[in-house]
Each structure stands twice: as structure tokens, then as C-alpha cells.
Coordinates of C-alpha atoms and ligand atoms in Angstrom, one line a residue:
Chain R
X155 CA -55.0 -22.3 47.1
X156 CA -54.9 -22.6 43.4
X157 CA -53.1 -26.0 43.9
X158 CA -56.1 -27.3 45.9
X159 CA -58.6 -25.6 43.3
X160 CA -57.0 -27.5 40.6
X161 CA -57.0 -30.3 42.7
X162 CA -60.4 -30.6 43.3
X163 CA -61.7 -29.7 40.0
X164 CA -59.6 -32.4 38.9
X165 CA -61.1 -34.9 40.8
X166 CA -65.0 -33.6 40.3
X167 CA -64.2 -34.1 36.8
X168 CA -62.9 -37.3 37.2
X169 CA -64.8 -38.6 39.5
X170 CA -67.9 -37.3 37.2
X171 CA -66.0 -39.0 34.4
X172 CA -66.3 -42.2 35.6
X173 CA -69.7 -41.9 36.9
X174 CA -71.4 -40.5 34.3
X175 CA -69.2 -42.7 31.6
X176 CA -71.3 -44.7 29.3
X177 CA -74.2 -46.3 29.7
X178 CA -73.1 -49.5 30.1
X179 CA -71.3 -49.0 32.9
X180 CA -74.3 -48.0 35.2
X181 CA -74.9 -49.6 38.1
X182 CA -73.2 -46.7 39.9
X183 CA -69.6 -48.4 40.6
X184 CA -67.3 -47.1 42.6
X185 CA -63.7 -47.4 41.7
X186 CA -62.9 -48.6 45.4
X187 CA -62.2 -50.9 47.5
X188 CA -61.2 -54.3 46.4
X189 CA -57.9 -54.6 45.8
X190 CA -56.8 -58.0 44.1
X191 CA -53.3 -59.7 45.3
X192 CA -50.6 -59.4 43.0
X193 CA -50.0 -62.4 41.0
X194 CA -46.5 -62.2 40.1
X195 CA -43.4 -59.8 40.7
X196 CA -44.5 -57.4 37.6
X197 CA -47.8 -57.1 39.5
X198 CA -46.6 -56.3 42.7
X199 CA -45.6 -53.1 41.8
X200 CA -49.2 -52.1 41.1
X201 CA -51.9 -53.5 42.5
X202 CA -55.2 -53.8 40.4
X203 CA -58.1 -52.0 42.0
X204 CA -61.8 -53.0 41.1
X205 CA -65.0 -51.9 41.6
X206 CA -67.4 -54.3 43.2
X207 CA -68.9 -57.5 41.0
X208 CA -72.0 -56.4 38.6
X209 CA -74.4 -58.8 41.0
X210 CA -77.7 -58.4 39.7
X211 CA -79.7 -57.0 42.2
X212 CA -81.0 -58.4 45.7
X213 CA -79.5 -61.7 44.9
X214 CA -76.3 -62.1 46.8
X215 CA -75.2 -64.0 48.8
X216 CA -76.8 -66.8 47.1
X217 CA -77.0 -68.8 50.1
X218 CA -79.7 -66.9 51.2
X219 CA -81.6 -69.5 49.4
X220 CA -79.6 -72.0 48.6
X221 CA -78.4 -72.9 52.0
X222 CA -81.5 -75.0 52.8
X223 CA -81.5 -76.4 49.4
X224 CA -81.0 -79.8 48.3
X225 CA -77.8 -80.2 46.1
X226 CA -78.8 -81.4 42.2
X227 CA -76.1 -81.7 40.5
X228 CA -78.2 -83.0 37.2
X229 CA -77.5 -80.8 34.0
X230 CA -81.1 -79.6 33.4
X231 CA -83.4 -76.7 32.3
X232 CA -84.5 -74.2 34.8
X233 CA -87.4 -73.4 35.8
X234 CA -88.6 -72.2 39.0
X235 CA -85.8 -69.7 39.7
X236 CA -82.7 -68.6 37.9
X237 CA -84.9 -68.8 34.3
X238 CA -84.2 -65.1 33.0
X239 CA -80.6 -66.2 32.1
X240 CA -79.7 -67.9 29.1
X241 CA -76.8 -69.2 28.5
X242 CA -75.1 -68.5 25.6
X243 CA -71.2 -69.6 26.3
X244 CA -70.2 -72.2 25.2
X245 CA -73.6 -74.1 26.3
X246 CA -73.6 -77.1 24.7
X247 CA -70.6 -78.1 27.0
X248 CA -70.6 -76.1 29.8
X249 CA -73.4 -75.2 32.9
X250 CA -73.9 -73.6 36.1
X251 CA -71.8 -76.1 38.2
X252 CA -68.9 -75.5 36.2
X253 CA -68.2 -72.0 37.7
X254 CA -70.6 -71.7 40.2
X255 CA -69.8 -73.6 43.6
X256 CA -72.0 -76.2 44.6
X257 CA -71.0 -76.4 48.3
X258 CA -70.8 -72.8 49.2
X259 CA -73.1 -70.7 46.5
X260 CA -71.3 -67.6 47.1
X261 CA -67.8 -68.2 45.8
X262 CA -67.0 -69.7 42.3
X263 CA -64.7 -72.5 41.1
X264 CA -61.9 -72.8 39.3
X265 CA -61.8 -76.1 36.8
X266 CA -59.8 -78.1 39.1
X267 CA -61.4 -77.3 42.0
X268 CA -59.8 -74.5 43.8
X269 CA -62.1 -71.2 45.6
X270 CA -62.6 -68.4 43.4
X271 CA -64.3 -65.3 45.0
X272 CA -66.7 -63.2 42.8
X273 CA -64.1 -60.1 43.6
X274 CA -61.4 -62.5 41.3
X275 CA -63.8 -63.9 39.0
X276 CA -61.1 -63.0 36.4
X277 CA -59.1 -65.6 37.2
X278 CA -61.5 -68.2 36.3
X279 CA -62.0 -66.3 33.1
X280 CA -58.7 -66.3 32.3
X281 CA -58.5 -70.4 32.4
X282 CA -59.7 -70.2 29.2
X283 CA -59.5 -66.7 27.7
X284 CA -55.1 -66.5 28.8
X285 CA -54.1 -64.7 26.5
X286 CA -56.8 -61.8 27.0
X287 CA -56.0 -61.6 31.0
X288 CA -52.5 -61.0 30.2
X289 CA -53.4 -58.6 27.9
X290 CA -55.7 -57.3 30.5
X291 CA -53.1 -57.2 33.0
X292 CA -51.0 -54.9 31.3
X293 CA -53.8 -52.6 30.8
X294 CA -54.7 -53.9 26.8
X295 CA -58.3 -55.3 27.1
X296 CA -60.4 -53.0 28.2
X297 CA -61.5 -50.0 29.7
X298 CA -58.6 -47.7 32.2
X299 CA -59.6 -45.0 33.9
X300 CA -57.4 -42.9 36.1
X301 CA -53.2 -41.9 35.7
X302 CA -51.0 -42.6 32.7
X303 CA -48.3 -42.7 35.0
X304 CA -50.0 -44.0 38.5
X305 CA -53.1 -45.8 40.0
X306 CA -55.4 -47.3 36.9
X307 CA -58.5 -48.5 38.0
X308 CA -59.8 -51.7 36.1
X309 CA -62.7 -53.3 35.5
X310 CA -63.5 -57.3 36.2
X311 CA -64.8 -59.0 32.9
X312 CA -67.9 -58.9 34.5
X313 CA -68.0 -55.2 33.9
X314 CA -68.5 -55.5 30.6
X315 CA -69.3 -59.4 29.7
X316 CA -72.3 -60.7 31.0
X317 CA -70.7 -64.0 32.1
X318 CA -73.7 -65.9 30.6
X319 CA -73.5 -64.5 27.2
X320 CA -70.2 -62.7 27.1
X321 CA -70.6 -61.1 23.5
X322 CA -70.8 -57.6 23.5
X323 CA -74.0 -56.2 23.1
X324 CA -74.3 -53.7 20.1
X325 CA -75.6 -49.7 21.0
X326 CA -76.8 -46.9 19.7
X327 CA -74.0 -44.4 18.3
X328 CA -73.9 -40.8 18.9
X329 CA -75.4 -38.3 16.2
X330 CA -73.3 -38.1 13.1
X331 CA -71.9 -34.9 12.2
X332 CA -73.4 -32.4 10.3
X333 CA -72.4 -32.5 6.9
X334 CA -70.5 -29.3 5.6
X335 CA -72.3 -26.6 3.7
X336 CA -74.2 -25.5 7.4
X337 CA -71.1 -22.2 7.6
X338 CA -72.6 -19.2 7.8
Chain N
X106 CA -66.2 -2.9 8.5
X107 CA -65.0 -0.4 10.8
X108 CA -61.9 -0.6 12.8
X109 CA -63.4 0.7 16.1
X110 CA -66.5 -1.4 15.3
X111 CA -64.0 -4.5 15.1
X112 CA -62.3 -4.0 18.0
X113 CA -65.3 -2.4 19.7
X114 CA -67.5 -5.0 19.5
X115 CA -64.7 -7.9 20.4
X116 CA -62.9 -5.8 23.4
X117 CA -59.6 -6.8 22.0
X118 CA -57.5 -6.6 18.7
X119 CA -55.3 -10.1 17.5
X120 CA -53.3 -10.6 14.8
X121 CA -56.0 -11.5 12.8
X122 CA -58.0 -8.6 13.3
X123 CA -55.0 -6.4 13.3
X124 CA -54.2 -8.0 9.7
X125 CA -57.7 -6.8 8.7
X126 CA -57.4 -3.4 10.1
X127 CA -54.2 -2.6 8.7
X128 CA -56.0 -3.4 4.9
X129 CA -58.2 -0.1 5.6
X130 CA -55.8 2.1 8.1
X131 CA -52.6 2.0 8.9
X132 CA -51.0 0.2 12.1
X133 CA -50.9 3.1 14.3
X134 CA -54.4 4.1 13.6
X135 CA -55.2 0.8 14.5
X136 CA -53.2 0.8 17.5
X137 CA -54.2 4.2 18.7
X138 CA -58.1 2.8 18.2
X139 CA -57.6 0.2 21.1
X140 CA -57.9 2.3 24.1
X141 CA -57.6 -0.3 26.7
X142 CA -54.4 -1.3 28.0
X143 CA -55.2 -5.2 28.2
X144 CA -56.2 -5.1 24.4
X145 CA -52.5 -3.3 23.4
X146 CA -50.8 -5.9 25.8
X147 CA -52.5 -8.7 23.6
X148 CA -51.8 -7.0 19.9
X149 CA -47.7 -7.0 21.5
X150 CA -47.9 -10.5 22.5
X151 CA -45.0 -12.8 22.2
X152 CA -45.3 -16.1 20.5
X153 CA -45.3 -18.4 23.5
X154 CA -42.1 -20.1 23.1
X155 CA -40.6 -17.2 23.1
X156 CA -41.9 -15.5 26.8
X157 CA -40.1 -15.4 29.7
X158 CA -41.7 -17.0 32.9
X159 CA -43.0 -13.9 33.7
X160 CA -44.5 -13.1 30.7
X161 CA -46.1 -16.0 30.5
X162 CA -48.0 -15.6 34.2
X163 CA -48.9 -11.8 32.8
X164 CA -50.5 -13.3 30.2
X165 CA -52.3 -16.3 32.0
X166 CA -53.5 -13.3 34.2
X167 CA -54.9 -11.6 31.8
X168 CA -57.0 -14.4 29.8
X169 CA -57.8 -15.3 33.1
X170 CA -60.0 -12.0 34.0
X171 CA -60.5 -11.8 30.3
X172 CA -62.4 -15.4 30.3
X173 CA -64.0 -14.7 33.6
X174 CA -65.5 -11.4 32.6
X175 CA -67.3 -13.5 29.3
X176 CA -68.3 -16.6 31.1
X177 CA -68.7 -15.4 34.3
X178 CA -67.3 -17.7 36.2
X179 CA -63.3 -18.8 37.2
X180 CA -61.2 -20.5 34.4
X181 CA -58.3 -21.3 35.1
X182 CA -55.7 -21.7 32.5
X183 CA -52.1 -23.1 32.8
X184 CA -49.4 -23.1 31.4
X185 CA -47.9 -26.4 32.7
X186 CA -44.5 -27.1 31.6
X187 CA -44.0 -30.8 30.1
X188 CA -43.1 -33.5 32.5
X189 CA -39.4 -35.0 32.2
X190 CA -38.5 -37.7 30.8
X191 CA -42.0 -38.5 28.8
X192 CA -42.7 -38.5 24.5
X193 CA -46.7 -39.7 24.4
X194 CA -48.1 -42.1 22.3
X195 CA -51.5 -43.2 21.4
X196 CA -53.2 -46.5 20.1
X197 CA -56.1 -47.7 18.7
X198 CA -57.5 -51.0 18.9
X199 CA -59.6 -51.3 15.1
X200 CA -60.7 -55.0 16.5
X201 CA -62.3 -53.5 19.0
X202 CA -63.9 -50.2 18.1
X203 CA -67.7 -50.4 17.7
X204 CA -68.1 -46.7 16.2
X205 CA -70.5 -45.8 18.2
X206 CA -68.9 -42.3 18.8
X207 CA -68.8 -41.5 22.3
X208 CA -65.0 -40.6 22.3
X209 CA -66.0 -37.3 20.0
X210 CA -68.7 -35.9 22.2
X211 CA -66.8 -36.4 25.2
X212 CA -63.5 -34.8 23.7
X213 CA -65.8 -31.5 22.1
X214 CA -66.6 -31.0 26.2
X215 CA -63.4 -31.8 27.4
X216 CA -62.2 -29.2 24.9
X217 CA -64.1 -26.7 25.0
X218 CA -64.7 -27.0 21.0
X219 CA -66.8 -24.2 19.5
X220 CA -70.1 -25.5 18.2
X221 CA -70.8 -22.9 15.9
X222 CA -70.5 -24.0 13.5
X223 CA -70.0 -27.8 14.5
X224 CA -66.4 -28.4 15.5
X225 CA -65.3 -32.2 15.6
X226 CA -61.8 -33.3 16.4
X227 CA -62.5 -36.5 16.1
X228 CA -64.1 -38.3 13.7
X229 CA -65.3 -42.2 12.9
X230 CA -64.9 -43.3 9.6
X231 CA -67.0 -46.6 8.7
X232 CA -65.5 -48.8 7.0
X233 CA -66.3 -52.4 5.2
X234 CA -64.5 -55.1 6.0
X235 CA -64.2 -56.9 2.3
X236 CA -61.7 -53.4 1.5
X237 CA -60.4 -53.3 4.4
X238 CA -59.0 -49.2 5.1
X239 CA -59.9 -47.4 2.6
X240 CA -60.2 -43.6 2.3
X241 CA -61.8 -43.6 -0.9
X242 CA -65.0 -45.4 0.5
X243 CA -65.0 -44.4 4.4
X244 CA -68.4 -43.2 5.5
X245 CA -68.2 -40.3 8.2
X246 CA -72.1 -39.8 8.7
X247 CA -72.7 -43.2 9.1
X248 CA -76.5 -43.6 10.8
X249 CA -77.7 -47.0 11.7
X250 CA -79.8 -48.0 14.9
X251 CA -77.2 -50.2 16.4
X252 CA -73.6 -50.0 16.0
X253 CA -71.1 -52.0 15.2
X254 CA -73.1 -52.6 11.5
X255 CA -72.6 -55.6 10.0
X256 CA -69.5 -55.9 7.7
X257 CA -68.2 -52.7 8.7
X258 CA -65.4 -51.9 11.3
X259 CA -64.5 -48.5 12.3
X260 CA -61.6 -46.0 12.1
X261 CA -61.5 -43.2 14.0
X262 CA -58.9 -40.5 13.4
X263 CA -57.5 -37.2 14.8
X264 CA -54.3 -35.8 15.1
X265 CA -51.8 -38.2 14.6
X266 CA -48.7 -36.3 16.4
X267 CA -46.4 -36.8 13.5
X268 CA -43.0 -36.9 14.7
X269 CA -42.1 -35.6 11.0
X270 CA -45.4 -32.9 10.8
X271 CA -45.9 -30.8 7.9
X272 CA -48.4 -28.6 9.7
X273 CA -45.4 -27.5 11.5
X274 CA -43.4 -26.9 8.3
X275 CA -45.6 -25.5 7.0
X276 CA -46.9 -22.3 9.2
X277 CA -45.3 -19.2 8.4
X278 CA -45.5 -17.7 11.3
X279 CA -44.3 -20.3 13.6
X280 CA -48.0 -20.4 15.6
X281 CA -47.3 -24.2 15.5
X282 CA -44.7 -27.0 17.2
X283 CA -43.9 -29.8 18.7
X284 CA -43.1 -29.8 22.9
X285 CA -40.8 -31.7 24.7
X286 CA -42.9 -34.3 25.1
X287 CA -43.8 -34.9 21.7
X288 CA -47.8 -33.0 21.6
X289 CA -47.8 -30.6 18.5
X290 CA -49.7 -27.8 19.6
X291 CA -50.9 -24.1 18.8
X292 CA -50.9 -20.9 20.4
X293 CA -53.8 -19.3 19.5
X294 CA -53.0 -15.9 20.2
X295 CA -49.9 -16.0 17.5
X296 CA -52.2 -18.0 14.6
X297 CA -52.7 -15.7 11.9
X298 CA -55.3 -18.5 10.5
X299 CA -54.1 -18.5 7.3
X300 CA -54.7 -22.4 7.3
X301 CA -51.7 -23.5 5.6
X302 CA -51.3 -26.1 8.4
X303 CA -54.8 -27.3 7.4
X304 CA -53.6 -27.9 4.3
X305 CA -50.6 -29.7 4.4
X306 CA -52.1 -31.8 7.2
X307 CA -53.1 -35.7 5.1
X308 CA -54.9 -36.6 8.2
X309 CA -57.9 -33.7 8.6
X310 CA -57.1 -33.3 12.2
X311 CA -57.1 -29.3 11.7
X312 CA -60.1 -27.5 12.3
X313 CA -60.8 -23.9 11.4
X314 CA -63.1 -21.4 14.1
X315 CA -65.6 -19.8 11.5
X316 CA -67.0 -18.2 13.8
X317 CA -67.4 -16.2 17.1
X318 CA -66.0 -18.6 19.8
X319 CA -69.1 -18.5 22.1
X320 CA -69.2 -21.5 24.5
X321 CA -72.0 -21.8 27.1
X322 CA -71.0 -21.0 30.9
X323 CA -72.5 -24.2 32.2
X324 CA -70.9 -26.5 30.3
X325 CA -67.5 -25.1 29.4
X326 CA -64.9 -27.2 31.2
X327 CA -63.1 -24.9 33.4
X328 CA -59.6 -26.7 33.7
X329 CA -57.7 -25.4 30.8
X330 CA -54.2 -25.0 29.6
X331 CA -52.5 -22.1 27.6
X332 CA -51.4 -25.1 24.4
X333 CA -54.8 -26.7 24.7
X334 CA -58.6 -26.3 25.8
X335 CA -58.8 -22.9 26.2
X336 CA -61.3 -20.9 24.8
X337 CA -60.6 -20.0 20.9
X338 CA -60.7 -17.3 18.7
X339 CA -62.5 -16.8 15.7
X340 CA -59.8 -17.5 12.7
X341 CA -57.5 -19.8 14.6
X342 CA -56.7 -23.4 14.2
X343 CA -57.0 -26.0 16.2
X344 CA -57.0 -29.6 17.0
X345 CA -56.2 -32.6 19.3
X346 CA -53.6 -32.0 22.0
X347 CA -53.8 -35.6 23.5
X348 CA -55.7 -33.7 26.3
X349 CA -52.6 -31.3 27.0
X350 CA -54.2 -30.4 29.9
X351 CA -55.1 -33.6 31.1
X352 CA -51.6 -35.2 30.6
X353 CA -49.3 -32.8 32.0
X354 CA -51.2 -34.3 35.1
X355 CA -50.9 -37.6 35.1
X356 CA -54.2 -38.2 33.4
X357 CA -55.3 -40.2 30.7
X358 CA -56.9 -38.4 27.7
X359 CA -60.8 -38.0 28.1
X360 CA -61.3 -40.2 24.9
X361 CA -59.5 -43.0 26.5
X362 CA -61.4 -43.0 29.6
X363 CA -65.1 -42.8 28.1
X364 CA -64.4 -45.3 25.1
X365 CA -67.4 -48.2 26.6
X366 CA -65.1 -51.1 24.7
X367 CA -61.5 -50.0 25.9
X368 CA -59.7 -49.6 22.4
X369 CA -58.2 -46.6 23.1
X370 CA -54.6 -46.7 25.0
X371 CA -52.1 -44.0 26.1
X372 CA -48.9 -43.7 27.4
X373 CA -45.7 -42.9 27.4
X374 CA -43.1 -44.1 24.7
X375 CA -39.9 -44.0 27.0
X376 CA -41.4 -46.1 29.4
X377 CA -40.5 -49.6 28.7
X378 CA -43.4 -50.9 31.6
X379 CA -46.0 -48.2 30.2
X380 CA -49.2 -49.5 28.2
X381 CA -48.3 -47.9 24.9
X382 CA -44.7 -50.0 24.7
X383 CA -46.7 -53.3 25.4
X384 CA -48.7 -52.2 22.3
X385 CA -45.9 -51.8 20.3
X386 CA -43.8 -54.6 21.4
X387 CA -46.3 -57.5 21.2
X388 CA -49.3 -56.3 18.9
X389 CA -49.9 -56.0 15.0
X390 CA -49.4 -52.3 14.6
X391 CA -50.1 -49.8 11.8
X392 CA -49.7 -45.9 11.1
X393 CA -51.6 -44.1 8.6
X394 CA -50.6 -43.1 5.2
X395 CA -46.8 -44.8 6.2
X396 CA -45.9 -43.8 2.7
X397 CA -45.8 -40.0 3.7
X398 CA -43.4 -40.3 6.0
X399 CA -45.3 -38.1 8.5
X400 CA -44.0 -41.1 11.4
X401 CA -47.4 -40.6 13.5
X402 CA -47.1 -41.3 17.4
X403 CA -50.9 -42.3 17.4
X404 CA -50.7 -46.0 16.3
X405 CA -53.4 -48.7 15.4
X406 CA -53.5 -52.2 16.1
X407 CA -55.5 -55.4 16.1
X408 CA -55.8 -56.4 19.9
X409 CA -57.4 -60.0 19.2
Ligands
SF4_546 S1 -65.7 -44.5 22.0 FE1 -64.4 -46.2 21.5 S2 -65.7 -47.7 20.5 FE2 -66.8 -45.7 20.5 S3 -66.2 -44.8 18.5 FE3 -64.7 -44.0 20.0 S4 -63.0 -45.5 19.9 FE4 -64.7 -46.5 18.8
SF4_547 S1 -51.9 -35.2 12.0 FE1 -51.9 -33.3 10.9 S2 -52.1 -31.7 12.5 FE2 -51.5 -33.6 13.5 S3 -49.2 -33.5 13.6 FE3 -49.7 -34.7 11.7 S4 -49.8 -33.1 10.1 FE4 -49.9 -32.0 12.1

């Protein structure tokens, strides 16, 4: 019984743990479901668990629209849809068609072609960034949640990098402590 | 100050109030003053080390029904053994950091820290980055709108774990160790609060209860351990247990899961696959205050 209480109160405060954690992370993700393929033999021993993609929302699948669109491959401003985002990543050389798929809107691309799904977007990340996905496979960049000595769950960069301007957005800190001399 | 009013009006009689009484009475005087059974069974407490299994569940029992009579509401406290096979380590990415302070509120809830007076285990130092770290300079009450500030990275510090501590060495009593797997702890009950610790310690990470421990019912974290969060008592010390109660489980420390930009890592040093011995092997990695020879298991490093 007291097994099962400690049990429980250990996942409620977990589970509120990862909720509630800090703002940034808000759009109510679920450590779940997805479960990435191991990529080599080290991996195999623990699979990476991720919450669902940060889409923004009602947009995907993006062939909802773009299924009975014309194609335009042009590098151009836009303007009738899709004009909230700037791009701020390395812009003057890259665009939307380098990630995003032209012939089926709802997967992404790797540079030499090859199907990325949203669910592994870190891969294509990682063609340039290599050194941080290893560091992020072993648990180095960024945020773990969960068992020092068991199941992690992880985050996709998208978590925390808005793919179109990646820095990290500075926040308001906590309340600074009160200065001594308040001891009654 | 009488001695029934001391003990009257806190339902028990410690070592520390014991010390006091003794200054106006004698012991047995004292003793004979504590009517209630549970109250003598506390003043004849072992130091924890020292109890036999049993002993030790008699006493969980009793802070059990003692804490639940005060809060009114089930806390359980445990007494978990350390896991085999595991020494814990911490690390601290200062690349990363942004100081915006969310690993010390959620570790005051996690712990159950006292706040009042205000009770901080960890704390952010600001820093600039033309002096790199610097004591001398470091700002602990930074305030700005956004955080990180320009030309300024941030150092938090707690308890460093020193493999080598001088809090240890420095308690006479023996209210103070290091466990098996490597977390230097207190037992509050044996703590005399003379604060010697606190002052041998070069990091800060010892904090004093000024005051009457009250914590409020509603948001006192129920899951504690005997070593760790469990409610305090006025005159003991204190301070970072890397989450005692959360490790013994498997779980990471609260501070590493709510940090927003992932600089905070845990783990265990023995095991060669485990996050911390990545750290170590392939990251620039510092200690602070080297020169002391204190040989901290809570390491910093530049993750870029
Ligand atoms: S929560 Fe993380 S980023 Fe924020 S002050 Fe603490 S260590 Fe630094
Ligand atoms: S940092 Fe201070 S309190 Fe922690 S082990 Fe070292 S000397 Fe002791």
C-alpha cells in the first residue's frame, strides 16, 4: 500500500513537473508517444522518446492547402500566407524549400534529398549543427526529464528553437532574494 | 524563557532546546518537564548512523504522526537506503545558463525550505564576462527585465558535495556525513546548530533555520526522506541533498528537470554510459575554489 502511495505521488509530481515546467514549454506536451529509431548500437539500448512537434496551431498537415496548389519554387517574399514568420537562420542563403518538402508539404527534406518526418526533424538539424545532436544524444544539450538511471524523455530542437529563428529568446527571471538584514 | 513554556509550546524537547534548558535547570528537571512519551523518545534519539533498522522505522513512525498532526495531512518520510553501486555527480553548463532563476524556486518547493525568514539553497551569481568568475564582483540580487543581460553570464552555486568536506570535519557532534553514494547530508534531529559547518563551508551552501519551521499544508511536498526534505527545525542546518529523496528513486534532481535551457546534468560517476561521465570525458570542466582542495562532485563546464 505504501509502495503504491509512493508510487503514485511520485508520478503526480512528475508528471506535474513536466506539465507545469516553464513557460516555454507550454503547449501542453506530452512526454509520449513517438519513439524515434535507434541510430546506431549505443542507441539501441535506449530509445529516445519525444513529445509531439511544436506545430503551430490548426496548420498541419500542410497539404490541407497546399495540395491544390501550384508548385513555385522561386526564392521570394511572402505575402498572402505564411507572412508571420521571419526568417532569421541563416536567411541570406537558405529558404523554405530547403527543409520543407515541395512535393509532399507534410514531411521535410534532408539536403540531399532524402524524407524527413516532422517527428525526426532533428536529423535534419543535425546536418549542420553535428556536433550538438551528438551532444544531444547523450543527453548534453538540453532539457531531460525523467530517471537518472532509466527512461529520459527528450525534447526535439523544435522544443525549444523556433526553427525560423533558432536563438533563444531571453525571459523574465524569478524575484531576487531578499537581501539579509530581514531576521527577526 | 521557561522550560515548560519551551517545550510546551513546541510539543517536543531537541538537542537544541535541551542545550537551552540545561543553562537554567538541570537535565533531569528538564527531562521530568516533558511529560509525553514521544517527546522523551526524541530527546534519547540516536544519531542516525548509528540506529538499528528498527530504530530507524520507530522513528520514521513517529515524525510521521508527528508531521501529520501539524500539517494535517500524510507525509511520508523515508529512510531509503543508497542504491549500489552509484557515487552522484552534478554539472553545470555556464554556456548555457541564462540566470533566470527558476532552478531555486522549484528546489525551495521540492524541499520543503522554510520561508521565514527566506531560505535559498541555491543561488545565481551574475557575473561579467570581461572578468570572467569572480567572487569579488558576483551580483546575487541581480534585477533586470530580461535575462541573460548583456555582458554577464551566470553562476549558480549550492552544495558542491566535496569529496574532501570541511563541513564534515568540522561538526562536533558528528550531525553531518557523507553516504555511500557520495550526498553529504544532515540529520536534523542530532544538529546542535552550532554552525560550525556553516563556517568552514567556502561555498555558502549552508543555511541556518532562524526561525519556527512553519511550512504551509498546501504546498508542502509530501514525498520526503529522513537525510533530506523533511520538515526542519528551528536551529538546524541545512542544504542541498542532490534531491536525496528524489535520487534514491531513480529520479533526476528537481533543478535539473525545470532548468528551461538544459544546463543542468546529473548522474552517476561509476557509470561509464551515464550523462555525467560524458561531461567529464569530452567537455571543458571546472570545480570551484580548486585551490582548496575541497574535490567538489558538482562540476561546471562550457557545453558549446
Ligand atoms: S534554471 Fe537553468 S538557466 Fe535558469 S538560473 Fe537555473 S541553471 Fe540557470
Ligand atoms: S559545499 Fe560546503 S556544505 Fe557542501 S560538502 Fe562542500 S563544504 Fe560541505
Amino acid at each position: 500500500m505504501k509502495k503504491l502511495r509512493l508510487a503514485l505521488g511520485i508520478l503526480a509530481a512528475w508528471s506535474v513537473a513536466v506539465l507545469l515546467g516553464p513557460g516555454l514549454l507550454t503547449s501542453g506536451l506530452t512526454p509520449s508517444s513517438i519513439h524515434t529509431p535507434p541510430q546506431t548500437a549505443a542507441d539501441a539500448q535506449h530509445e529516445i522518446a519525444v513529445p509531439p512537434p511544436p506545430f503551430s496551431e490548426d496548420i498541419y498537415p500542410c497539404s490541407a492547402c497546399h495540395a491544390d496548389m501550384e508548385v513555385n519554387l522561386e526564392r521570394r517574399e511572402l505575402e498572402d500566407f505564411h507572412d508571420d514568420i521571419t526568417l532569421e537562420h541563416d536567411e541570406e542563403n537558405r529558404w523554405c524549400m530547403d527543409c520543407h518538402d515541395a512535393e509532399n508539404r507534410d514531411i521535410l527534406h534532408s539536403a540531399s534529398g532524402e524524407p524527413i518526418a516532422f517527428e525526426e526533424s532533428y536529423k535534419l538539424c543535425g546536418q549542420c549543427h553535428g556536433p550538438k545532436l551528438r551532444d544531444w544524444r547523450a543527453g548534453i544539450h538540453g532539457r531531460r526529464t525523467g530517471e537518472w538511471n532509466g527512461r529520459k524523455d527528450y525534447l526535439l530542437c523544435a522544443h525549444c528553437h523556433n526553427p525560423h529563428a533558432p536563438r533563444f529568446k531571453s525571459m523574465k527571471p524569478e524575484p531576487a532574494p531578499e537581501k539579509p538584514g530581514k531576521i527577526k | 524563557m521557561s522550560i515548560k513554556k519551551t517545550i510546551g509550546s513546541t510539543m517536543k524537547l531537541n538537542r537544541r532546546t535541551f542545550l537551552k534548558a540545561s543553562a537554567v535547570a538541570s537535565s533531569t528537571a528538564a527531562l521530568a518537564a516533558c511529560g509525553s512519551k514521544s517527546a522523551l523518545d526524541e530527546f534519547l534519539q540516536k544519531n542516525f548512523r548509528f540506529m538499528s533498522k528498527q530504530e530507524i522505522g520507530e522513528v520514521i513512525q513517529r515524525l510521521e504522526t508527528q508531521y501529520a498532526q501539524q500539517y494535517g495531512k500524510e507525509i511520508s518520510v523515508s529512510a531509503k537506503e543508497a542504491l549500489p553501486e552509484t557515487f552522484f555527480g552534478y554539472a553545470l553548463d555556464i554556456s548555457r545558463c541564462i540566470g533566470c532563476r527558476k532552478c531555486v524556486y522549484a528546489c525551495v518547493e521540492e524541499n520543503n525550505q522554510t520561508q521565514a525568514p527566506q531560505m535559498h539553497w541555491i543561488q545565481v551569481l551574475e557575473m561579467e564576462k570581461e572578468k570572467g568568475i569572480d567572487f569579488m564582483d558576483a551580483n546575487l540580487y541581480y534585477q533586470h527585465e530580461e535575462v541573460p543581460h548583456e555582458g554577464h553570464f551566470y553562476l549558480p552555486v549550492q552544495c558542491q558535495q566535496c569529496k574532501n568536506p570541511p563541513c564534515v570535519k568540522s561538526c562536533p557532534v558528528n550531525a553531518t556525513w557523507t553516504t555511500k553514494d557520495g550526498i553529504v547530508v544532515v540529520d536534523y534531529n542530532w544538529c546542535i546548530g552550532c554552525r560550525c559547518c556553516m563556517a568552514a563551508c567556502p561555498y555558502g551552501a549552508r543555511h541556518y533555520n532562524w526561525g519556527q519551521v512553519e511550512l504551509d499544508p498546501e504546498t508542502i511536498n509530501p514525498d520526503t526522506h529522513y537525510l533530506g526534505n523533511r520538515p526542519r527545525y528551528k536551529g538546524a542546518v541545512e542544504k542541498c541533498t542532490f534531491c536525496i529523496q528524489r535520487v534514491r528513486e531513480g529520479r533526476y534532481p528537481a533543478c535539473v528537470e525545470v532548468c528551461p535551457v538544459g544546463a543542468r546534468k546529473f548522474g552517476n560517476l561509476l557509470d561509464p554510459d551515464s550523462e555525467i561521465r560524458y561531461i567529464l570525458e569530452n567537455k571543458r570542466v571546472l570545480i570551484l575554489k580548486e585551490e582548496l582542495n575541497t574535490q567538489p562532485k558538482f562540476y561546471y563546464f562550457y557545453g558549446t
